[in-house]
XYZ file of C-alpha atoms in Angstrom:
591
model
C 45.920 51.193 33.435
C 42.750 52.377 31.716
C 44.782 53.846 28.851
C 46.450 50.473 28.242
C 43.084 48.722 28.388
C 41.572 51.190 25.914
C 44.503 50.759 23.552
C 44.193 46.955 23.648
C 40.454 47.175 22.991
C 41.048 49.621 20.122
C 43.609 47.319 18.518
C 41.275 44.341 18.924
C 38.374 46.231 17.333
C 40.607 47.422 14.490
C 41.784 43.871 13.849
C 38.163 42.737 13.840
C 37.339 45.431 11.274
C 40.266 44.358 9.099
C 39.397 40.658 9.272
C 35.692 41.365 8.732
C 36.466 43.506 5.726
C 38.641 40.747 4.264
C 35.736 38.291 4.522
C 33.324 40.800 2.961
C 35.747 41.706 0.180
C 36.394 38.057 -0.702
C 32.633 37.502 -1.024
C 31.274 40.681 -2.580
C 34.144 42.798 -3.895
C 36.299 41.088 -6.528
C 39.849 42.417 -6.755
C 40.939 44.853 -9.413
C 42.624 43.742 -12.619
C 46.175 42.393 -12.271
C 48.801 45.135 -12.642
C 49.989 45.689 -16.205
C 53.381 46.989 -15.045
C 55.895 46.256 -12.328
C 58.804 48.254 -10.943
C 62.262 46.743 -11.415
C 65.379 48.633 -10.322
C 63.382 51.823 -10.249
C 62.095 51.369 -13.795
C 58.553 50.570 -14.841
C 58.298 47.560 -17.147
C 55.241 45.830 -18.655
C 54.069 42.556 -17.130
C 53.944 39.669 -19.564
C 50.725 37.665 -19.323
C 51.130 34.028 -20.402
C 48.383 32.475 -22.472
C 46.011 30.476 -20.260
C 45.258 26.974 -21.505
C 41.977 25.480 -20.200
C 42.572 22.730 -17.682
C 40.764 20.125 -19.790
C 43.231 20.512 -22.652
C 46.499 18.580 -22.616
C 49.509 18.648 -24.951
C 48.207 15.431 -26.516
C 44.841 16.903 -27.473
C 45.826 20.382 -28.641
C 48.034 21.656 -31.419
C 49.484 24.995 -32.340
C 46.800 27.397 -33.472
C 48.580 28.285 -36.721
C 48.778 24.605 -37.644
C 45.073 24.097 -37.035
C 44.165 27.211 -39.017
C 46.198 25.966 -41.977
C 44.342 22.644 -42.163
C 41.152 23.975 -43.807
C 40.154 26.575 -46.422
C 39.094 29.893 -44.951
C 37.433 33.247 -45.664
C 39.212 36.244 -44.133
C 37.394 38.645 -41.770
C 38.456 42.299 -41.864
C 36.532 45.029 -40.050
C 37.535 48.163 -38.099
C 37.365 46.168 -34.832
C 37.836 42.517 -35.854
C 40.249 40.329 -37.761
C 40.274 36.591 -38.316
C 38.685 34.003 -40.565
C 35.737 31.684 -41.191
C 36.386 27.961 -41.402
C 34.731 26.582 -44.558
C 34.823 23.114 -42.966
C 31.673 23.290 -40.897
C 30.912 26.978 -41.576
C 32.412 28.063 -38.270
C 33.488 31.522 -37.190
C 36.392 30.187 -35.128
C 39.264 32.622 -35.614
C 38.677 36.092 -34.209
C 40.828 38.761 -32.553
C 39.768 42.205 -31.338
C 42.141 44.587 -33.085
C 41.334 47.523 -30.809
C 42.057 45.633 -27.560
C 45.494 44.444 -26.422
C 46.498 41.776 -23.928
C 48.896 44.197 -22.217
C 50.237 47.724 -22.559
C 53.561 46.865 -24.194
C 53.973 48.113 -27.761
C 54.288 44.550 -29.064
C 51.413 43.163 -26.985
C 49.156 40.978 -29.164
C 45.471 41.753 -29.684
C 42.906 40.039 -27.487
C 41.881 36.729 -29.002
C 38.234 35.759 -28.566
C 37.709 32.760 -30.896
C 40.066 29.849 -31.645
C 39.423 26.710 -33.726
C 38.686 23.328 -32.167
C 41.889 21.456 -31.386
C 43.835 24.609 -30.522
C 44.378 26.301 -27.137
C 41.237 28.040 -25.849
C 38.889 26.594 -28.491
C 35.887 28.913 -28.871
C 33.620 29.436 -31.899
C 30.158 30.197 -33.246
C 28.341 28.356 -35.993
C 24.961 27.994 -37.732
C 23.171 24.949 -39.163
C 20.077 22.785 -39.347
C 18.589 19.702 -37.782
C 15.698 17.850 -39.418
C 14.149 14.712 -40.864
C 14.078 13.222 -44.326
C 17.189 14.975 -45.668
C 20.967 14.870 -45.513
C 22.204 17.721 -43.328
C 25.486 19.636 -43.217
C 27.721 18.912 -40.213
C 31.072 19.910 -38.716
C 32.975 18.234 -41.573
C 30.912 19.697 -44.438
C 33.022 21.605 -46.990
C 31.176 24.810 -47.920
C 31.747 26.937 -51.012
C 32.282 30.680 -50.522
C 31.205 33.448 -52.886
C 34.186 35.598 -51.886
C 37.524 35.491 -50.140
C 37.052 38.279 -47.571
C 34.154 39.279 -45.321
C 34.037 43.035 -44.632
C 31.251 45.460 -43.678
C 30.959 46.308 -47.382
C 31.270 42.796 -48.835
C 29.055 40.009 -47.424
C 29.916 36.399 -48.235
C 27.528 33.555 -49.038
C 28.409 29.984 -48.103
C 26.589 27.250 -50.018
C 26.388 23.444 -49.991
C 24.359 21.023 -52.081
C 23.603 17.731 -50.323
C 23.200 15.910 -53.668
C 19.685 14.821 -52.728
C 17.767 17.847 -53.914
C 18.338 20.291 -51.033
C 20.509 23.410 -51.306
C 21.765 25.088 -48.113
C 23.066 28.652 -47.966
C 24.364 30.936 -45.220
C 24.701 34.574 -46.196
C 27.107 36.180 -43.739
C 27.489 39.912 -43.199
C 29.230 41.949 -40.493
C 28.987 45.565 -39.382
C 31.706 47.957 -38.248
C 31.204 46.818 -34.646
C 31.014 43.236 -33.379
C 27.769 41.977 -34.919
C 27.544 39.204 -37.514
C 24.289 38.443 -39.336
C 23.636 34.960 -40.749
C 20.705 34.507 -43.149
C 20.121 30.752 -43.351
C 18.333 29.422 -46.454
C 17.380 25.903 -47.431
C 15.601 25.143 -50.711
C 13.911 21.795 -51.316
C 14.369 20.752 -54.952
C 13.540 17.133 -54.226
C 10.351 15.294 -54.938
C 9.179 14.868 -51.332
C 8.650 17.203 -48.381
C 11.381 17.484 -45.743
C 11.475 18.837 -42.168
C 14.166 21.319 -41.115
C 14.942 23.292 -37.952
C 17.547 26.089 -38.111
C 19.906 26.352 -35.132
C 22.822 28.458 -33.943
C 25.359 27.854 -31.205
C 28.400 29.174 -29.398
C 30.848 26.610 -28.021
C 33.904 27.006 -25.809
C 36.350 24.705 -24.034
C 36.969 25.476 -20.375
C 35.590 28.172 -18.122
C 36.585 31.822 -18.191
C 39.827 32.913 -16.562
C 37.825 35.775 -15.010
C 36.241 34.918 -11.639
C 32.477 34.878 -11.203
C 31.488 37.044 -8.215
C 28.304 38.144 -6.532
C 28.853 41.650 -7.896
C 30.087 40.567 -11.350
C 28.599 37.672 -13.301
C 30.904 35.701 -15.589
C 29.749 32.606 -17.478
C 26.493 31.531 -19.160
C 24.148 34.489 -19.534
C 21.064 35.413 -21.501
C 17.839 37.351 -21.797
C 14.794 35.086 -21.894
C 11.306 36.487 -22.466
C 12.610 39.978 -21.783
C 14.290 39.164 -18.425
C 18.063 38.979 -17.909
C 19.207 35.736 -16.262
C 22.509 35.793 -14.339
C 21.736 32.653 -12.327
C 23.414 30.116 -14.608
C 26.971 29.425 -13.477
C 29.586 27.097 -14.914
C 29.003 24.562 -12.147
C 25.223 24.648 -12.677
C 25.565 23.839 -16.374
C 28.177 21.157 -15.643
C 25.677 19.403 -13.371
C 22.702 19.494 -15.741
C 21.555 21.039 -19.022
C 19.611 24.267 -18.520
C 16.757 24.734 -21.016
C 14.538 27.725 -21.795
C 11.624 28.420 -24.091
C 11.803 32.065 -25.069
C 10.354 34.493 -27.527
C 13.312 36.410 -28.890
C 16.027 37.283 -26.409
C 19.622 36.028 -26.644
C 22.116 33.734 -24.903
C 25.835 33.081 -24.776
C 28.921 33.356 -22.585
C 30.337 36.439 -20.971
C 33.774 37.184 -19.604
C 34.477 40.319 -17.630
C 34.982 42.396 -20.788
C 34.066 40.123 -23.723
C 30.848 38.510 -24.938
C 29.878 35.863 -27.469
C 26.102 35.593 -27.890
C 23.619 34.260 -30.432
C 20.501 36.321 -31.086
C 17.477 34.759 -32.824
C 14.739 36.584 -34.705
C 12.901 38.494 -31.985
C 9.482 37.603 -33.374
C 10.014 33.844 -33.122
C 9.842 31.432 -30.208
C 12.903 29.203 -29.836
C 14.135 26.435 -27.555
C 17.393 27.539 -25.941
C 19.853 25.648 -23.751
C 23.180 25.748 -21.938
C 25.001 22.405 -22.125
C 28.207 20.804 -20.890
C 30.127 18.106 -22.735
C 31.040 15.290 -20.386
C 34.728 14.425 -20.517
C 35.611 17.352 -22.795
C 34.984 20.310 -20.466
C 33.207 22.036 -23.344
C 30.280 24.386 -22.794
C 27.646 25.230 -25.377
C 24.887 27.821 -25.701
C 22.430 27.013 -28.478
C 18.904 27.463 -29.720
C 16.699 25.770 -32.321
C 13.656 27.144 -34.062
C 10.377 25.272 -34.478
C 10.429 22.473 -37.123
C 9.093 23.478 -40.514
C 7.811 21.183 -43.284
C 9.324 22.292 -46.609
C 7.308 21.180 -49.587
C 9.000 20.394 -52.932
C 9.916 23.609 -54.708
C 9.677 25.654 -51.495
C 12.264 27.016 -49.107
C 12.880 28.080 -45.514
C 14.695 31.175 -44.302
C 15.850 32.161 -40.790
C 18.000 35.016 -39.531
C 20.463 34.711 -36.657
C 22.898 37.266 -35.289
C 26.139 36.620 -33.479
C 27.722 39.202 -31.228
C 31.417 38.532 -30.662
C 33.473 41.304 -29.117
C 34.028 43.786 -26.324
C 31.149 44.862 -24.083
C 31.303 48.554 -24.963
C 28.359 50.209 -23.245
C 27.412 52.594 -26.070
C 27.645 49.865 -28.705
C 25.540 47.428 -26.676
C 22.953 50.160 -26.144
C 22.756 50.810 -29.901
C 22.302 47.078 -30.607
C 19.606 46.936 -27.936
C 17.657 49.621 -29.767
C 18.278 48.174 -33.222
C 17.522 44.517 -32.411
C 14.754 44.990 -29.859
C 16.376 42.879 -27.139
C 18.359 43.870 -24.054
C 21.848 43.063 -25.250
C 23.076 45.795 -22.888
C 22.219 43.426 -20.023
C 25.454 41.602 -20.876
C 26.991 44.120 -18.442
C 25.880 43.099 -14.967
C 25.395 46.511 -13.367
C 23.288 45.029 -10.579
C 20.399 46.568 -8.665
C 21.732 50.118 -8.846
C 22.012 50.324 -12.625
C 19.697 53.358 -12.611
C 22.265 55.195 -10.491
C 25.491 53.846 -12.007
C 24.630 54.513 -15.627
C 24.422 58.342 -15.248
C 27.742 58.394 -13.352
C 29.370 56.233 -16.029
C 28.037 58.400 -18.843
C 29.215 61.552 -17.055
C 32.651 59.950 -16.688
C 32.742 59.104 -20.402
C 31.678 62.661 -21.259
C 34.452 64.098 -19.088
C 36.947 61.719 -20.684
C 35.859 62.773 -24.170
C 36.619 66.401 -23.279
C 39.743 65.905 -21.119
C 41.352 62.964 -22.904
C 42.494 61.307 -19.665
C 40.396 59.075 -17.422
C 42.397 60.097 -14.350
C 41.511 63.739 -14.946
C 37.932 62.642 -15.605
C 37.804 60.907 -12.195
C 39.229 63.998 -10.479
C 36.668 66.187 -12.260
C 33.875 63.799 -11.265
C 35.009 64.058 -7.639
C 34.960 67.862 -7.822
C 31.453 67.819 -9.314
C 30.224 65.491 -6.550
C 31.746 67.715 -3.870
C 30.146 70.822 -5.387
C 26.743 69.135 -5.443
C 27.167 68.090 -1.819
C 28.590 71.420 -0.668
C 25.344 72.745 0.909
C 24.999 69.510 2.871
C 28.674 69.640 3.803
C 28.195 73.149 5.204
C 25.453 71.841 7.484
C 27.725 68.973 8.434
C 30.485 71.403 9.342
C 28.118 73.565 11.385
C 26.900 70.468 13.228
C 30.479 69.356 13.915
C 31.373 72.824 15.190
C 28.340 72.792 17.468
C 29.370 69.374 18.742
C 32.784 70.794 19.621
C 31.140 73.564 21.651
C 28.981 71.193 23.729
C 31.757 68.682 24.348
C 32.556 70.023 27.860
C 28.883 69.655 28.814
C 28.792 66.149 27.342
C 31.879 65.196 29.305
C 30.329 66.557 32.489
C 27.199 64.462 31.937
C 29.318 61.372 31.315
C 31.223 61.922 34.548
C 28.075 62.647 36.567
C 26.093 59.606 35.350
C 28.917 57.144 34.607
C 27.202 54.544 36.789
C 23.710 55.142 35.355
C 23.775 54.559 31.586
C 20.030 55.068 30.948
C 20.097 58.391 32.798
C 23.241 59.393 30.882
C 21.516 58.749 27.543
C 18.446 60.683 28.686
C 20.530 63.701 29.684
C 22.520 63.507 26.460
C 19.341 63.598 24.356
C 18.084 66.514 26.430
C 21.370 68.360 25.810
C 21.114 67.745 22.058
C 17.606 69.206 22.027
C 18.554 72.253 24.089
C 21.673 73.001 22.057
C 19.937 72.076 18.741
C 22.703 69.734 17.601
C 22.471 66.412 15.808
C 25.396 64.006 16.343
C 24.455 62.078 13.188
C 24.320 65.107 10.887
C 28.012 64.790 10.100
C 27.456 61.291 8.712
C 25.030 62.349 5.969
C 27.629 63.374 3.326
C 29.488 60.109 3.956
C 26.329 58.060 3.422
C 25.516 60.038 0.277
C 28.951 59.260 -1.157
C 28.741 55.517 -0.537
C 26.592 54.847 -3.658
C 28.878 57.094 -5.724
C 31.919 55.201 -4.454
C 30.267 51.855 -5.241
C 29.171 53.063 -8.688
C 32.754 54.074 -9.517
C 33.963 50.727 -8.196
C 31.595 48.902 -10.571
C 32.573 51.122 -13.497
C 36.279 50.445 -12.935
C 35.559 46.736 -12.484
C 33.186 46.114 -15.411
C 33.627 48.686 -18.148
C 36.006 47.779 -20.942
C 36.288 51.508 -21.612
C 38.379 51.822 -18.408
C 40.632 48.855 -19.199
C 44.314 49.806 -19.574
C 43.524 53.522 -19.320
C 46.563 55.438 -17.962
C 46.719 58.476 -15.691
C 50.186 60.016 -15.227
C 53.690 58.854 -14.347
C 53.671 55.235 -13.129
C 49.843 54.812 -13.185
C 49.482 53.006 -16.512
C 46.156 51.286 -15.786
C 43.478 52.903 -13.634
C 41.557 49.622 -13.435
C 44.501 47.892 -11.707
C 46.068 48.599 -8.282
C 48.896 51.079 -7.870
C 52.077 49.029 -8.622
C 54.611 51.427 -7.032
C 55.306 50.324 -3.454
C 57.899 51.347 -0.844
C 57.953 47.749 0.452
C 60.760 46.943 -2.036
C 62.043 50.525 -2.115
C 60.096 51.263 -5.317
C 61.715 48.379 -7.154
C 65.317 49.057 -6.188
C 65.410 45.972 -3.962
C 65.661 42.863 -6.176
C 62.461 41.118 -5.120
C 58.757 41.308 -5.885
C 56.643 41.454 -2.702
C 53.701 39.060 -2.352
C 50.383 40.541 -3.401
C 49.182 41.232 0.149
C 52.292 43.377 0.783
C 52.068 45.456 -2.395
C 50.814 48.699 -0.871
C 51.140 51.441 -3.451
C 51.638 55.166 -3.140
C 47.976 55.999 -3.765
C 46.561 53.842 -0.921
C 49.198 55.333 1.401
C 47.985 58.780 0.362
C 44.422 57.625 1.099
C 45.420 56.838 4.684
C 47.488 59.993 5.187
C 44.816 62.329 3.835
C 42.165 60.538 5.896
C 44.313 61.067 9.018
C 44.709 64.773 8.192
C 40.971 65.098 7.631
C 40.116 63.393 10.917
C 42.406 65.777 12.803
C 40.095 68.608 11.766
C 37.046 66.772 13.125
C 36.020 66.843 16.793
C 37.631 64.063 18.791
C 35.170 61.408 20.054
C 34.388 61.534 23.755
C 34.618 57.761 24.194
C 38.300 56.779 24.677
C 37.960 53.446 22.866
C 36.262 55.131 19.908
C 38.986 57.745 19.936
C 41.676 55.052 19.724
C 39.849 53.239 16.914
C 39.562 56.463 14.938
C 43.269 57.073 15.453
C 44.150 53.642 13.997
C 41.541 53.470 11.215
C 43.400 55.653 8.632
C 46.312 53.215 8.710
C 44.009 50.201 8.463
C 42.389 51.907 5.484
C 45.753 51.784 3.684
C 45.708 47.970 3.790
C 42.022 47.808 2.851
C 42.422 50.087 -0.175
C 45.676 48.553 -1.483
C 44.055 45.856 -3.722
C 41.481 48.217 -5.227
C 41.788 49.864 -8.634
C 44.041 52.921 -8.831
C 41.108 54.921 -10.191
C 39.159 54.279 -6.992
C 42.173 55.181 -4.876
C 42.550 58.392 -6.901
C 38.909 59.261 -6.257
C 39.320 58.765 -2.504
C 42.539 60.799 -2.278
C 40.955 63.640 -4.252
C 37.830 63.516 -2.107
C 39.887 63.672 1.094
C 41.933 66.627 -0.172
C 38.773 68.479 -1.173
C 37.272 67.760 2.252
C 40.374 69.137 3.966
C 40.329 72.215 1.756
C 36.623 72.723 2.389
C 37.087 72.514 6.162
C 40.015 74.956 6.022
C 37.921 77.334 3.916
C 35.012 77.210 6.331
C 37.372 77.838 9.265
C 38.717 80.874 7.401
C 35.196 82.154 6.777
C 34.141 81.473 10.365
C 37.233 82.058 12.569
C 35.102 81.942 15.723
C 34.496 78.228 15.087
C 38.233 77.573 15.036
C 38.676 79.573 18.242
C 35.861 77.583 19.864
C 37.421 74.319 18.697
C 40.802 75.263 20.154
C 39.198 76.350 23.438
C 37.280 73.076 23.654
C 40.407 71.079 22.837
C 42.232 72.851 25.648
C 39.350 72.391 28.090
C 38.925 68.690 27.340
C 42.620 67.804 27.241
C 43.783 65.594 30.107
C 45.658 67.484 32.778
C 49.425 67.272 32.682
C 51.067 65.443 35.572
C 52.604 67.757 38.150
C 56.294 68.339 37.808
C 58.522 66.652 40.324
C 59.702 69.071 43.028
C 63.341 70.029 42.885
C 65.370 67.785 45.115
C 66.565 69.387 48.324
C 70.303 69.555 48.751
C 71.957 69.272 52.096
C 74.087 72.218 53.155
C 77.730 71.510 52.788
C 79.751 71.389 55.976
C 82.446 73.992 56.209
C 85.900 72.623 55.967
C 87.941 72.601 59.062
């Protein structure tokens, strides 16, 4: 009866753990990237990702992108990482793709598109201009003249416009080999009276990001104001009311999980910045304006703005941070433990540079972590072995004082002191690995460097869950399981290796705890299934190394294994007595 009760309690506690984890994961742990492949009839095929159209756009208000691009004269953009064009109507950078990043892993997958012109799906652009008094200003319809037909890192382009009233406006655009544009804005007053001008820059987009905004990963309006990163502005906040900031230097813009568009003023000037929402259009805007300047006749005004538009590569953002004097690297929301995650990420990148495969880099990182923790793990093993030895005494105390819990705890503590064992010592390596596990989780979740990185065989994206599942017989059954049933090979290996590892540990004395521990490896399979394959690979490797380490220590100290076996025999429940052989009646002799 007690065994059935313990089993029911264990199942109830396990279900509570599973449900509790689901609530925690939905709040704090965003899921991994969607799989880039699926298994059909035993073959791995790429997953096509349809273009997402913002909800505010309808077929009546949008047109094909190619048609919109053909409606105005343009200057081509060609760099090692970018391709696109500048719209001479309004001086907008509104056509931009990232040539080094692909939407999927198929050979014909298109490059990631960041900017699109107004009136096309996913409208998103950056532009520069002026506000002011006493002069005619360029606007979104202004036709600018270009000094060249192509903008490259070697050939800047100057856009110019004369308002016909004595003022000449120029925007000298240059771009580097990364993702940084520089706009030098000039206005010269050739009129007979002074005028007032204020340079501005903005980034505008229609609709919110397709990437979710989570507690552990900020997506949406972001900026650095007066030297402090601000992740507190969400889409809904800006939709409710305009958010304004007065800042010296800094930057602001919009971030997706992997991409960023941000405007960066001169770091020595104070500007008025804002996040805005267009009512009825579902458009969002990040902008800033400089202080108004009176331009006397024959004088001019110059301002420099930079626009970052591209992938959030950690090394590139760090170099821009140093060069520009503002924390552009804060576009990656590492969180409170950035000081710990950055070294792990850089070690992972270093291993990748030498091994050429991020899966091998993760395995190597796991080995390095285990080697660093080996002295602690030895103490853990010694403590676990000592706990095995004192288990008969612990069981005796539990039986003797089962009706007096305070006395039982007192005697247990006395036993620990006399035998010099610490029941919590075995938990230390686990606690030390929690921050490493979380750091790897953040790296796989946030870093564009890990996006679409393959391992071996069917693992084509370490930042997405393992797509190979036995639920549909590895794709041979003609159906795709729902997401909550897609349990891949790697999470199954996580559970199996955890079960093997726990078999080498001393069994808990408490029967309910023992039942929970017996079920937990299989619950872990469900918990780990939606995580990135890279994280699953780390856990499997860590479990295998733990098993190997325990086997090695048993080989080096055979007496510990003998003690463990003796304890297991001594603490095993007695077998029920065999039924006596039935007595047979003597047969009567035949007459």
